[in-house]
Amino acid sequence: MRDVRFDKSLFVNFATGTVLDNLLCSYNGLPKGVNYMIIGDPGVGKTTILLDMLANILRLQPETRILFISAEMNEIDLAIYVQRFPKFSEIEILFVEADFDNCVHNLALVSDVLSQGWDIVAIDSFYELQGIIKEEENITQKKAESQLLALIKHQNKARNDRQVNTTVLTIQQVTKSGAFIGSNRLKHMITAMMGLRLDNPKNIYSDRYVFFSKHRRGDVGVKLYYSLSTTGDVFFDTERYEKEQRLKQLQKETSNNIRNIADEFDRLFNNSLDRTK
């Protein structure tokens, strides 16, 4: 790797301007040329959290080219979101719907649009888009996944008109037990897996939090609580997050002190035994 050279701008992250930046990467913000997947139970706020991230990045860095590919919701559905979160209206959206008359091939459409070169592309959802491609192209589910992954990989590697290393964010479905739906190949391509969870899975009104179960660019298991009850912005509980982080730091320092004391005791005890002998 010492012979590999990258443009320094590749490691300048996109900032959301929220505490979520701390979780997205160890050096803050959303990295370039990576693949992040968002999973969670229905109704936990996957689409809202994703759109909020995109809108916040666009607000802070308006030159950023961002595309949201909606394979689940149509224009009317998204209009409801815009009423609650007006900032979502600034995001460029490609609506993908199954074409039963075979007049449109969405695989070619998506490929053509992505070739223009986008800084960030978000897909809602990977599974739905995969299913549409499978039916329209009359291919297997595995083949449809391969076609999509090839497109994503090309964008990560800056094989587009603008030669930008595209970051791809995808929402993916989960089983009733909360398990990830997808092949091992899909899992290996993911840089980070963001989970949205309820404190009480049986109560949709219980506290919600973001965490990462897999993360090549940051920490796993750190919880960030959020609320969707406000209008205009997702509310991230920064105070609760910082309090828990301070507590973890104190626990770590205490554990280290106890370990040092134990090591010192062992050293003194062994020295005492040596003198006795």
PDB file of C-alpha atoms in Angstrom:
ATOM      1  CA  MET A   1       0.000   0.000   0.000  1.00  0.00           C
ATOM      2  CA  ARG A   2       2.952   2.372   0.421  1.00  0.00           C
ATOM      3  CA  ASP A   3       3.100   2.706  -3.373  1.00  0.00           C
ATOM      4  CA  VAL A   4      -0.603   3.508  -3.767  1.00  0.00           C
ATOM      5  CA  ARG A   5      -1.458   7.190  -4.180  1.00  0.00           C
ATOM      6  CA  PHE A   6      -4.826   8.868  -3.641  1.00  0.00           C
ATOM      7  CA  ASP A   7      -6.048  12.411  -4.041  1.00  0.00           C
ATOM      8  CA  LYS A   8      -6.209  13.973  -0.559  1.00  0.00           C
ATOM      9  CA  SER A   9      -9.734  15.224  -1.257  1.00  0.00           C
ATOM     10  CA  LEU A  10     -10.905  11.589  -1.183  1.00  0.00           C
ATOM     11  CA  PHE A  11     -10.474  11.640   2.596  1.00  0.00           C
ATOM     12  CA  VAL A  12     -12.382  14.871   3.184  1.00  0.00           C
ATOM     13  CA  ASN A  13     -15.754  13.664   4.470  1.00  0.00           C
ATOM     14  CA  PHE A  14     -19.246  15.013   3.902  1.00  0.00           C
ATOM     15  CA  ALA A  15     -20.595  16.637   7.077  1.00  0.00           C
ATOM     16  CA  THR A  16     -24.201  16.467   8.260  1.00  0.00           C
ATOM     17  CA  GLY A  17     -23.586  19.041  10.986  1.00  0.00           C
ATOM     18  CA  THR A  18     -25.174  16.755  13.594  1.00  0.00           C
ATOM     19  CA  VAL A  19     -23.817  14.425  16.267  1.00  0.00           C
ATOM     20  CA  LEU A  20     -24.433  11.589  13.783  1.00  0.00           C
ATOM     21  CA  ASP A  21     -21.120  12.602  12.168  1.00  0.00           C
ATOM     22  CA  ASN A  22     -19.343  11.038  15.185  1.00  0.00           C
ATOM     23  CA  LEU A  23     -20.829   7.640  14.355  1.00  0.00           C
ATOM     24  CA  LEU A  24     -20.486   7.819  10.570  1.00  0.00           C
ATOM     25  CA  CYS A  25     -16.680   7.786  10.718  1.00  0.00           C
ATOM     26  CA  SER A  26     -13.877   7.880  13.288  1.00  0.00           C
ATOM     27  CA  TYR A  27     -12.685  11.120  11.684  1.00  0.00           C
ATOM     28  CA  ASN A  28     -16.245  12.524  11.495  1.00  0.00           C
ATOM     29  CA  GLY A  29     -18.707  12.674   8.640  1.00  0.00           C
ATOM     30  CA  LEU A  30     -19.682  10.462   5.719  1.00  0.00           C
ATOM     31  CA  PRO A  31     -16.638   9.169   3.775  1.00  0.00           C
ATOM     32  CA  LYS A  32     -16.320   9.169  -0.015  1.00  0.00           C
ATOM     33  CA  GLY A  33     -16.361   6.076  -2.203  1.00  0.00           C
ATOM     34  CA  VAL A  34     -17.897   3.795   0.440  1.00  0.00           C
ATOM     35  CA  ASN A  35     -21.059   1.724   0.787  1.00  0.00           C
ATOM     36  CA  TYR A  36     -23.231   2.129   3.880  1.00  0.00           C
ATOM     37  CA  MET A  37     -26.343   0.015   4.397  1.00  0.00           C
ATOM     38  CA  ILE A  38     -29.255   0.968   6.648  1.00  0.00           C
ATOM     39  CA  ILE A  39     -31.448  -1.731   8.158  1.00  0.00           C
ATOM     40  CA  GLY A  40     -34.252  -1.722  10.697  1.00  0.00           C
ATOM     41  CA  ASP A  41     -37.809  -2.747  11.414  1.00  0.00           C
ATOM     42  CA  PRO A  42     -40.727  -1.152   9.494  1.00  0.00           C
ATOM     43  CA  GLY A  43     -41.717   2.236  10.890  1.00  0.00           C
ATOM     44  CA  VAL A  44     -38.458   2.860  12.742  1.00  0.00           C
ATOM     45  CA  GLY A  45     -37.557   5.739  10.394  1.00  0.00           C
ATOM     46  CA  LYS A  46     -35.017   4.379   7.889  1.00  0.00           C
ATOM     47  CA  THR A  47     -36.114   6.571   4.988  1.00  0.00           C
ATOM     48  CA  THR A  48     -36.497   9.645   7.189  1.00  0.00           C
ATOM     49  CA  ILE A  49     -33.029   9.259   8.723  1.00  0.00           C
ATOM     50  CA  LEU A  50     -31.525   8.734   5.253  1.00  0.00           C
ATOM     51  CA  LEU A  51     -33.237  11.766   3.699  1.00  0.00           C
ATOM     52  CA  ASP A  52     -32.326  13.863   6.731  1.00  0.00           C
ATOM     53  CA  MET A  53     -28.646  12.967   6.262  1.00  0.00           C
ATOM     54  CA  LEU A  54     -28.780  13.919   2.585  1.00  0.00           C
ATOM     55  CA  ALA A  55     -30.604  17.201   3.193  1.00  0.00           C
ATOM     56  CA  ASN A  56     -28.196  18.219   5.965  1.00  0.00           C
ATOM     57  CA  ILE A  57     -25.164  17.505   3.771  1.00  0.00           C
ATOM     58  CA  LEU A  58     -26.723  19.470   0.921  1.00  0.00           C
ATOM     59  CA  ARG A  59     -27.429  22.395   3.234  1.00  0.00           C
ATOM     60  CA  LEU A  60     -23.821  22.568   4.455  1.00  0.00           C
ATOM     61  CA  GLN A  61     -22.184  21.699   1.115  1.00  0.00           C
ATOM     62  CA  PRO A  62     -24.610  22.866  -1.597  1.00  0.00           C
ATOM     63  CA  GLU A  63     -22.143  21.962  -4.358  1.00  0.00           C
ATOM     64  CA  THR A  64     -22.518  18.258  -3.477  1.00  0.00           C
ATOM     65  CA  ARG A  65     -24.335  16.252  -6.149  1.00  0.00           C
ATOM     66  CA  ILE A  66     -26.804  13.982  -4.367  1.00  0.00           C
ATOM     67  CA  LEU A  67     -29.309  11.569  -5.899  1.00  0.00           C
ATOM     68  CA  PHE A  68     -32.070   9.684  -4.101  1.00  0.00           C
ATOM     69  CA  ILE A  69     -33.388   6.622  -5.989  1.00  0.00           C
ATOM     70  CA  SER A  70     -36.861   5.775  -4.759  1.00  0.00           C
ATOM     71  CA  ALA A  71     -37.980   2.264  -5.691  1.00  0.00           C
ATOM     72  CA  GLU A  72     -40.631   2.040  -2.954  1.00  0.00           C
ATOM     73  CA  MET A  73     -42.380   5.424  -2.802  1.00  0.00           C
ATOM     74  CA  ASN A  74     -43.821   7.477  -5.647  1.00  0.00           C
ATOM     75  CA  GLU A  75     -44.160  11.241  -5.950  1.00  0.00           C
ATOM     76  CA  ILE A  76     -47.330  11.344  -3.843  1.00  0.00           C
ATOM     77  CA  ASP A  77     -45.709   9.350  -1.037  1.00  0.00           C
ATOM     78  CA  LEU A  78     -42.672  11.647  -0.979  1.00  0.00           C
ATOM     79  CA  ALA A  79     -44.926  14.704  -0.898  1.00  0.00           C
ATOM     80  CA  ILE A  80     -46.039  13.651   2.598  1.00  0.00           C
ATOM     81  CA  TYR A  81     -42.410  13.644   3.748  1.00  0.00           C
ATOM     82  CA  VAL A  82     -41.811  17.098   2.281  1.00  0.00           C
ATOM     83  CA  GLN A  83     -44.752  18.490   4.245  1.00  0.00           C
ATOM     84  CA  ARG A  84     -43.105  17.441   7.517  1.00  0.00           C
ATOM     85  CA  PHE A  85     -39.512  18.003   6.381  1.00  0.00           C
ATOM     86  CA  PRO A  86     -39.455  20.851   3.807  1.00  0.00           C
ATOM     87  CA  LYS A  87     -35.665  20.545   3.375  1.00  0.00           C
ATOM     88  CA  PHE A  88     -36.196  17.177   1.647  1.00  0.00           C
ATOM     89  CA  SER A  89     -37.603  19.039  -1.374  1.00  0.00           C
ATOM     90  CA  GLU A  90     -34.079  20.151  -2.384  1.00  0.00           C
ATOM     91  CA  ILE A  91     -32.890  16.563  -3.010  1.00  0.00           C
ATOM     92  CA  GLU A  92     -32.832  15.299  -6.593  1.00  0.00           C
ATOM     93  CA  ILE A  93     -34.944  12.148  -6.903  1.00  0.00           C
ATOM     94  CA  LEU A  94     -35.161   9.367  -9.483  1.00  0.00           C
ATOM     95  CA  PHE A  95     -38.433   7.469  -9.163  1.00  0.00           C
ATOM     96  CA  VAL A  96     -38.187   3.836 -10.231  1.00  0.00           C
ATOM     97  CA  GLU A  97     -41.388   1.853 -10.715  1.00  0.00           C
ATOM     98  CA  ALA A  98     -42.018  -1.582 -12.170  1.00  0.00           C
ATOM     99  CA  ASP A  99     -42.967  -1.359 -15.826  1.00  0.00           C
ATOM    100  CA  PHE A 100     -45.321  -4.226 -16.609  1.00  0.00           C
ATOM    101  CA  ASP A 101     -45.593  -3.189 -20.281  1.00  0.00           C
ATOM    102  CA  ASN A 102     -41.820  -3.568 -20.741  1.00  0.00           C
ATOM    103  CA  CYS A 103     -41.589  -0.093 -22.307  1.00  0.00           C
ATOM    104  CA  VAL A 104     -38.898   0.971 -19.851  1.00  0.00           C
ATOM    105  CA  HIS A 105     -35.916  -0.977 -18.579  1.00  0.00           C
ATOM    106  CA  ASN A 106     -35.035   0.487 -15.213  1.00  0.00           C
ATOM    107  CA  LEU A 107     -31.617  -1.195 -15.130  1.00  0.00           C
ATOM    108  CA  ALA A 108     -30.556   0.806 -18.181  1.00  0.00           C
ATOM    109  CA  LEU A 109     -32.211   3.930 -16.775  1.00  0.00           C
ATOM    110  CA  VAL A 110     -30.408   3.692 -13.429  1.00  0.00           C
ATOM    111  CA  SER A 111     -27.115   2.862 -15.141  1.00  0.00           C
ATOM    112  CA  ASP A 112     -27.442   5.872 -17.462  1.00  0.00           C
ATOM    113  CA  VAL A 113     -28.278   8.283 -14.624  1.00  0.00           C
ATOM    114  CA  LEU A 114     -25.459   7.016 -12.395  1.00  0.00           C
ATOM    115  CA  SER A 115     -22.955   7.425 -15.218  1.00  0.00           C
ATOM    116  CA  GLN A 116     -23.421  11.204 -14.934  1.00  0.00           C
ATOM    117  CA  GLY A 117     -21.381  11.097 -11.724  1.00  0.00           C
ATOM    118  CA  TRP A 118     -22.856  11.758  -8.268  1.00  0.00           C
ATOM    119  CA  ASP A 119     -21.088  12.419  -4.982  1.00  0.00           C
ATOM    120  CA  ILE A 120     -23.718  10.516  -3.001  1.00  0.00           C
ATOM    121  CA  VAL A 121     -26.385   8.091  -4.208  1.00  0.00           C
ATOM    122  CA  ALA A 122     -29.057   6.727  -1.870  1.00  0.00           C
ATOM    123  CA  ILE A 123     -31.269   3.766  -2.783  1.00  0.00           C
ATOM    124  CA  ASP A 124     -34.587   2.986  -1.088  1.00  0.00           C
ATOM    125  CA  SER A 125     -34.578   0.086  -1.134  1.00  0.00           C
ATOM    126  CA  PHE A 126     -31.941  -2.246  -2.566  1.00  0.00           C
ATOM    127  CA  TYR A 127     -34.240  -5.260  -2.254  1.00  0.00           C
ATOM    128  CA  GLU A 128     -37.129  -3.531  -4.065  1.00  0.00           C
ATOM    129  CA  LEU A 129     -34.888  -2.247  -6.870  1.00  0.00           C
ATOM    130  CA  GLN A 130     -33.358  -5.707  -7.173  1.00  0.00           C
ATOM    131  CA  GLY A 131     -36.845  -7.221  -7.517  1.00  0.00           C
ATOM    132  CA  ILE A 132     -37.878  -4.746 -10.217  1.00  0.00           C
ATOM    133  CA  ILE A 133     -34.741  -5.494 -12.247  1.00  0.00           C
ATOM    134  CA  LYS A 134     -35.266  -9.240 -11.800  1.00  0.00           C
ATOM    135  CA  GLU A 135     -38.785  -9.077 -13.227  1.00  0.00           C
ATOM    136  CA  GLU A 136     -38.078  -6.635 -16.055  1.00  0.00           C
ATOM    137  CA  GLU A 137     -34.919  -8.364 -17.251  1.00  0.00           C
ATOM    138  CA  ASN A 138     -36.372 -11.856 -16.655  1.00  0.00           C
ATOM    139  CA  ILE A 139     -33.288 -12.934 -14.724  1.00  0.00           C
ATOM    140  CA  THR A 140     -32.672 -14.596 -11.366  1.00  0.00           C
ATOM    141  CA  GLN A 141     -32.562 -12.741  -8.052  1.00  0.00           C
ATOM    142  CA  LYS A 142     -28.838 -13.509  -7.810  1.00  0.00           C
ATOM    143  CA  LYS A 143     -28.171 -12.116 -11.292  1.00  0.00           C
ATOM    144  CA  ALA A 144     -30.146  -8.958 -10.504  1.00  0.00           C
ATOM    145  CA  GLU A 145     -28.065  -8.478  -7.355  1.00  0.00           C
ATOM    146  CA  SER A 146     -24.855  -8.947  -9.361  1.00  0.00           C
ATOM    147  CA  GLN A 147     -25.959  -6.322 -11.883  1.00  0.00           C
ATOM    148  CA  LEU A 148     -26.662  -3.797  -9.125  1.00  0.00           C
ATOM    149  CA  LEU A 149     -23.435  -4.523  -7.243  1.00  0.00           C
ATOM    150  CA  ALA A 150     -21.445  -4.050 -10.451  1.00  0.00           C
ATOM    151  CA  LEU A 151     -23.056  -0.639 -10.947  1.00  0.00           C
ATOM    152  CA  ILE A 152     -22.281   0.352  -7.359  1.00  0.00           C
ATOM    153  CA  LYS A 153     -18.678  -0.841  -7.582  1.00  0.00           C
ATOM    154  CA  HIS A 154     -18.111   1.186 -10.758  1.00  0.00           C
ATOM    155  CA  GLN A 155     -19.397   4.314  -9.005  1.00  0.00           C
ATOM    156  CA  ASN A 156     -17.193   3.681  -5.950  1.00  0.00           C
ATOM    157  CA  LYS A 157     -14.201   3.465  -8.318  1.00  0.00           C
ATOM    158  CA  ALA A 158     -15.111   6.781 -10.013  1.00  0.00           C
ATOM    159  CA  ARG A 159     -16.022   5.176 -13.340  1.00  0.00           C
ATOM    160  CA  ASN A 160     -18.436   7.939 -14.298  1.00  0.00           C
ATOM    161  CA  ASP A 161     -18.445  11.148 -16.346  1.00  0.00           C
ATOM    162  CA  ARG A 162     -17.262  13.320 -13.434  1.00  0.00           C
ATOM    163  CA  GLN A 163     -14.710  10.766 -12.222  1.00  0.00           C
ATOM    164  CA  VAL A 164     -15.908  11.069  -8.619  1.00  0.00           C
ATOM    165  CA  ASN A 165     -15.745   8.283  -6.044  1.00  0.00           C
ATOM    166  CA  THR A 166     -19.437   7.913  -5.299  1.00  0.00           C
ATOM    167  CA  THR A 167     -20.674   7.030  -1.825  1.00  0.00           C
ATOM    168  CA  VAL A 168     -23.696   4.723  -1.989  1.00  0.00           C
ATOM    169  CA  LEU A 169     -26.238   4.512   0.833  1.00  0.00           C
ATOM    170  CA  THR A 170     -28.804   1.727   0.614  1.00  0.00           C
ATOM    171  CA  ILE A 171     -31.791   0.744   2.692  1.00  0.00           C
ATOM    172  CA  GLN A 172     -32.213  -3.004   2.957  1.00  0.00           C
ATOM    173  CA  GLN A 173     -35.052  -5.140   4.229  1.00  0.00           C
ATOM    174  CA  VAL A 174     -34.789  -7.432   7.256  1.00  0.00           C
ATOM    175  CA  THR A 175     -36.639 -10.588   8.255  1.00  0.00           C
ATOM    176  CA  LYS A 176     -39.219 -10.667  11.068  1.00  0.00           C
ATOM    177  CA  SER A 177     -36.423 -11.632  13.442  1.00  0.00           C
ATOM    178  CA  GLY A 178     -34.394  -8.598  12.345  1.00  0.00           C
ATOM    179  CA  ALA A 179     -31.849 -10.566  10.284  1.00  0.00           C
ATOM    180  CA  PHE A 180     -30.245  -8.982   7.223  1.00  0.00           C
ATOM    181  CA  ILE A 181     -31.635 -10.017   3.822  1.00  0.00           C
ATOM    182  CA  GLY A 182     -28.948 -10.482   1.208  1.00  0.00           C
ATOM    183  CA  SER A 183     -26.064 -12.627   0.012  1.00  0.00           C
ATOM    184  CA  ASN A 184     -22.583 -12.879   1.515  1.00  0.00           C
ATOM    185  CA  ARG A 185     -21.272 -10.966  -1.493  1.00  0.00           C
ATOM    186  CA  LEU A 186     -23.563  -8.069  -0.625  1.00  0.00           C
ATOM    187  CA  LYS A 187     -22.401  -8.156   2.997  1.00  0.00           C
ATOM    188  CA  HIS A 188     -18.730  -8.078   1.971  1.00  0.00           C
ATOM    189  CA  MET A 189     -19.255  -5.012  -0.229  1.00  0.00           C
ATOM    190  CA  ILE A 190     -20.672  -3.015   2.677  1.00  0.00           C
ATOM    191  CA  THR A 191     -18.278  -0.674   4.439  1.00  0.00           C
ATOM    192  CA  ALA A 192     -20.653  -0.150   7.337  1.00  0.00           C
ATOM    193  CA  MET A 193     -24.009  -1.497   8.507  1.00  0.00           C
ATOM    194  CA  MET A 194     -26.188   1.069  10.251  1.00  0.00           C
ATOM    195  CA  GLY A 195     -29.030  -0.341  12.320  1.00  0.00           C
ATOM    196  CA  LEU A 196     -32.086   1.521  13.565  1.00  0.00           C
ATOM    197  CA  ARG A 197     -33.655  -0.102  16.592  1.00  0.00           C
ATOM    198  CA  LEU A 198     -36.348   0.329  19.232  1.00  0.00           C
ATOM    199  CA  ASP A 199     -35.514  -0.102  22.918  1.00  0.00           C
ATOM    200  CA  ASN A 200     -38.649  -2.244  23.076  1.00  0.00           C
ATOM    201  CA  PRO A 201     -39.192  -3.979  19.702  1.00  0.00           C
ATOM    202  CA  LYS A 202     -42.797  -4.687  20.640  1.00  0.00           C
ATOM    203  CA  ASN A 203     -43.594  -1.018  21.254  1.00  0.00           C
ATOM    204  CA  ILE A 204     -43.338   1.297  18.229  1.00  0.00           C
ATOM    205  CA  TYR A 205     -43.447   4.295  20.599  1.00  0.00           C
ATOM    206  CA  SER A 206     -40.393   3.278  22.613  1.00  0.00           C
ATOM    207  CA  ASP A 207     -37.071   5.130  22.308  1.00  0.00           C
ATOM    208  CA  ARG A 208     -35.221   4.708  19.006  1.00  0.00           C
ATOM    209  CA  TYR A 209     -31.499   4.644  18.416  1.00  0.00           C
ATOM    210  CA  VAL A 210     -28.864   4.425  15.670  1.00  0.00           C
ATOM    211  CA  PHE A 211     -25.901   2.072  15.976  1.00  0.00           C
ATOM    212  CA  PHE A 212     -23.407   0.307  13.738  1.00  0.00           C
ATOM    213  CA  SER A 213     -23.069  -3.501  13.850  1.00  0.00           C
ATOM    214  CA  LYS A 214     -20.267  -3.425  11.250  1.00  0.00           C
ATOM    215  CA  HIS A 215     -17.935  -0.511  10.615  1.00  0.00           C
ATOM    216  CA  ARG A 216     -14.640  -0.367   8.744  1.00  0.00           C
ATOM    217  CA  ARG A 217     -14.389   3.389   9.305  1.00  0.00           C
ATOM    218  CA  GLY A 218     -15.621   3.743  12.892  1.00  0.00           C
ATOM    219  CA  ASP A 219     -16.829   2.194  16.134  1.00  0.00           C
ATOM    220  CA  VAL A 220     -19.508  -0.486  16.520  1.00  0.00           C
ATOM    221  CA  GLY A 221     -22.144  -0.733  19.214  1.00  0.00           C
ATOM    222  CA  VAL A 222     -22.296   2.985  20.077  1.00  0.00           C
ATOM    223  CA  LYS A 223     -25.910   4.116  20.467  1.00  0.00           C
ATOM    224  CA  LEU A 224     -27.298   7.467  19.366  1.00  0.00           C
ATOM    225  CA  TYR A 225     -30.933   8.050  20.319  1.00  0.00           C
ATOM    226  CA  TYR A 226     -33.212  10.032  18.017  1.00  0.00           C
ATOM    227  CA  SER A 227     -36.789  11.206  17.688  1.00  0.00           C
ATOM    228  CA  LEU A 228     -39.024  11.811  14.664  1.00  0.00           C
ATOM    229  CA  SER A 229     -41.705  13.651  16.624  1.00  0.00           C
ATOM    230  CA  THR A 230     -40.495  17.142  15.672  1.00  0.00           C
ATOM    231  CA  THR A 231     -41.208  18.846  12.355  1.00  0.00           C
ATOM    232  CA  GLY A 232     -38.402  20.037  10.085  1.00  0.00           C
ATOM    233  CA  ASP A 233     -35.498  18.066  11.534  1.00  0.00           C
ATOM    234  CA  VAL A 234     -34.702  14.686  13.030  1.00  0.00           C
ATOM    235  CA  PHE A 235     -33.851  15.247  16.701  1.00  0.00           C
ATOM    236  CA  PHE A 236     -30.677  13.525  17.839  1.00  0.00           C
ATOM    237  CA  ASP A 237     -30.249  13.355  21.621  1.00  0.00           C
ATOM    238  CA  THR A 238     -26.749  14.849  21.763  1.00  0.00           C
ATOM    239  CA  GLU A 239     -26.830  15.303  25.538  1.00  0.00           C
ATOM    240  CA  ARG A 240     -27.650  11.645  26.165  1.00  0.00           C
ATOM    241  CA  TYR A 241     -24.985  10.535  23.690  1.00  0.00           C
ATOM    242  CA  GLU A 242     -22.267  12.682  25.256  1.00  0.00           C
ATOM    243  CA  LYS A 243     -23.251  11.564  28.756  1.00  0.00           C
ATOM    244  CA  GLU A 244     -22.992   7.884  27.777  1.00  0.00           C
ATOM    245  CA  GLN A 245     -19.652   8.503  26.054  1.00  0.00           C
ATOM    246  CA  ARG A 246     -18.253  10.172  29.190  1.00  0.00           C
ATOM    247  CA  LEU A 247     -19.502   7.257  31.291  1.00  0.00           C
ATOM    248  CA  LYS A 248     -17.813   4.747  28.970  1.00  0.00           C
ATOM    249  CA  GLN A 249     -14.572   6.727  29.174  1.00  0.00           C
ATOM    250  CA  LEU A 250     -14.723   6.712  32.986  1.00  0.00           C
ATOM    251  CA  GLN A 251     -15.397   2.967  32.967  1.00  0.00           C
ATOM    252  CA  LYS A 252     -12.413   2.440  30.667  1.00  0.00           C
ATOM    253  CA  GLU A 253     -10.137   4.572  32.858  1.00  0.00           C
ATOM    254  CA  THR A 254     -11.314   2.766  36.002  1.00  0.00           C
ATOM    255  CA  SER A 255     -10.734  -0.611  34.370  1.00  0.00           C
ATOM    256  CA  ASN A 256      -7.223   0.435  33.338  1.00  0.00           C
ATOM    257  CA  ASN A 257      -6.455   1.670  36.875  1.00  0.00           C
ATOM    258  CA  ILE A 258      -7.653  -1.605  38.382  1.00  0.00           C
ATOM    259  CA  ARG A 259      -5.528  -3.540  35.904  1.00  0.00           C
ATOM    260  CA  ASN A 260      -2.464  -1.431  36.740  1.00  0.00           C
ATOM    261  CA  ILE A 261      -3.010  -1.922  40.475  1.00  0.00           C
ATOM    262  CA  ALA A 262      -3.369  -5.669  39.967  1.00  0.00           C
ATOM    263  CA  ASP A 263      -0.158  -5.765  37.907  1.00  0.00           C
ATOM    264  CA  GLU A 264       1.692  -3.800  40.573  1.00  0.00           C
ATOM    265  CA  PHE A 265       0.397  -6.121  43.295  1.00  0.00           C
ATOM    266  CA  ASP A 266       1.573  -9.158  41.326  1.00  0.00           C
ATOM    267  CA  ARG A 267       4.997  -7.564  40.874  1.00  0.00           C
ATOM    268  CA  LEU A 268       5.371  -6.787  44.585  1.00  0.00           C
ATOM    269  CA  PHE A 269       4.094 -10.218  45.600  1.00  0.00           C
ATOM    270  CA  ASN A 270       6.506 -11.997  43.254  1.00  0.00           C
ATOM    271  CA  ASN A 271       9.387  -9.880  44.512  1.00  0.00           C
ATOM    272  CA  SER A 272       8.446 -10.791  48.074  1.00  0.00           C
ATOM    273  CA  LEU A 273       8.451 -14.488  47.205  1.00  0.00           C
ATOM    274  CA  ASP A 274      11.859 -14.145  45.553  1.00  0.00           C
ATOM    275  CA  ARG A 275      13.337 -12.537  48.688  1.00  0.00           C
ATOM    276  CA  THR A 276      11.806 -15.248  50.870  1.00  0.00           C
ATOM    277  CA  LYS A 277      13.481 -17.907  48.801  1.00  0.00           C
TER     278      LYS A 277
END
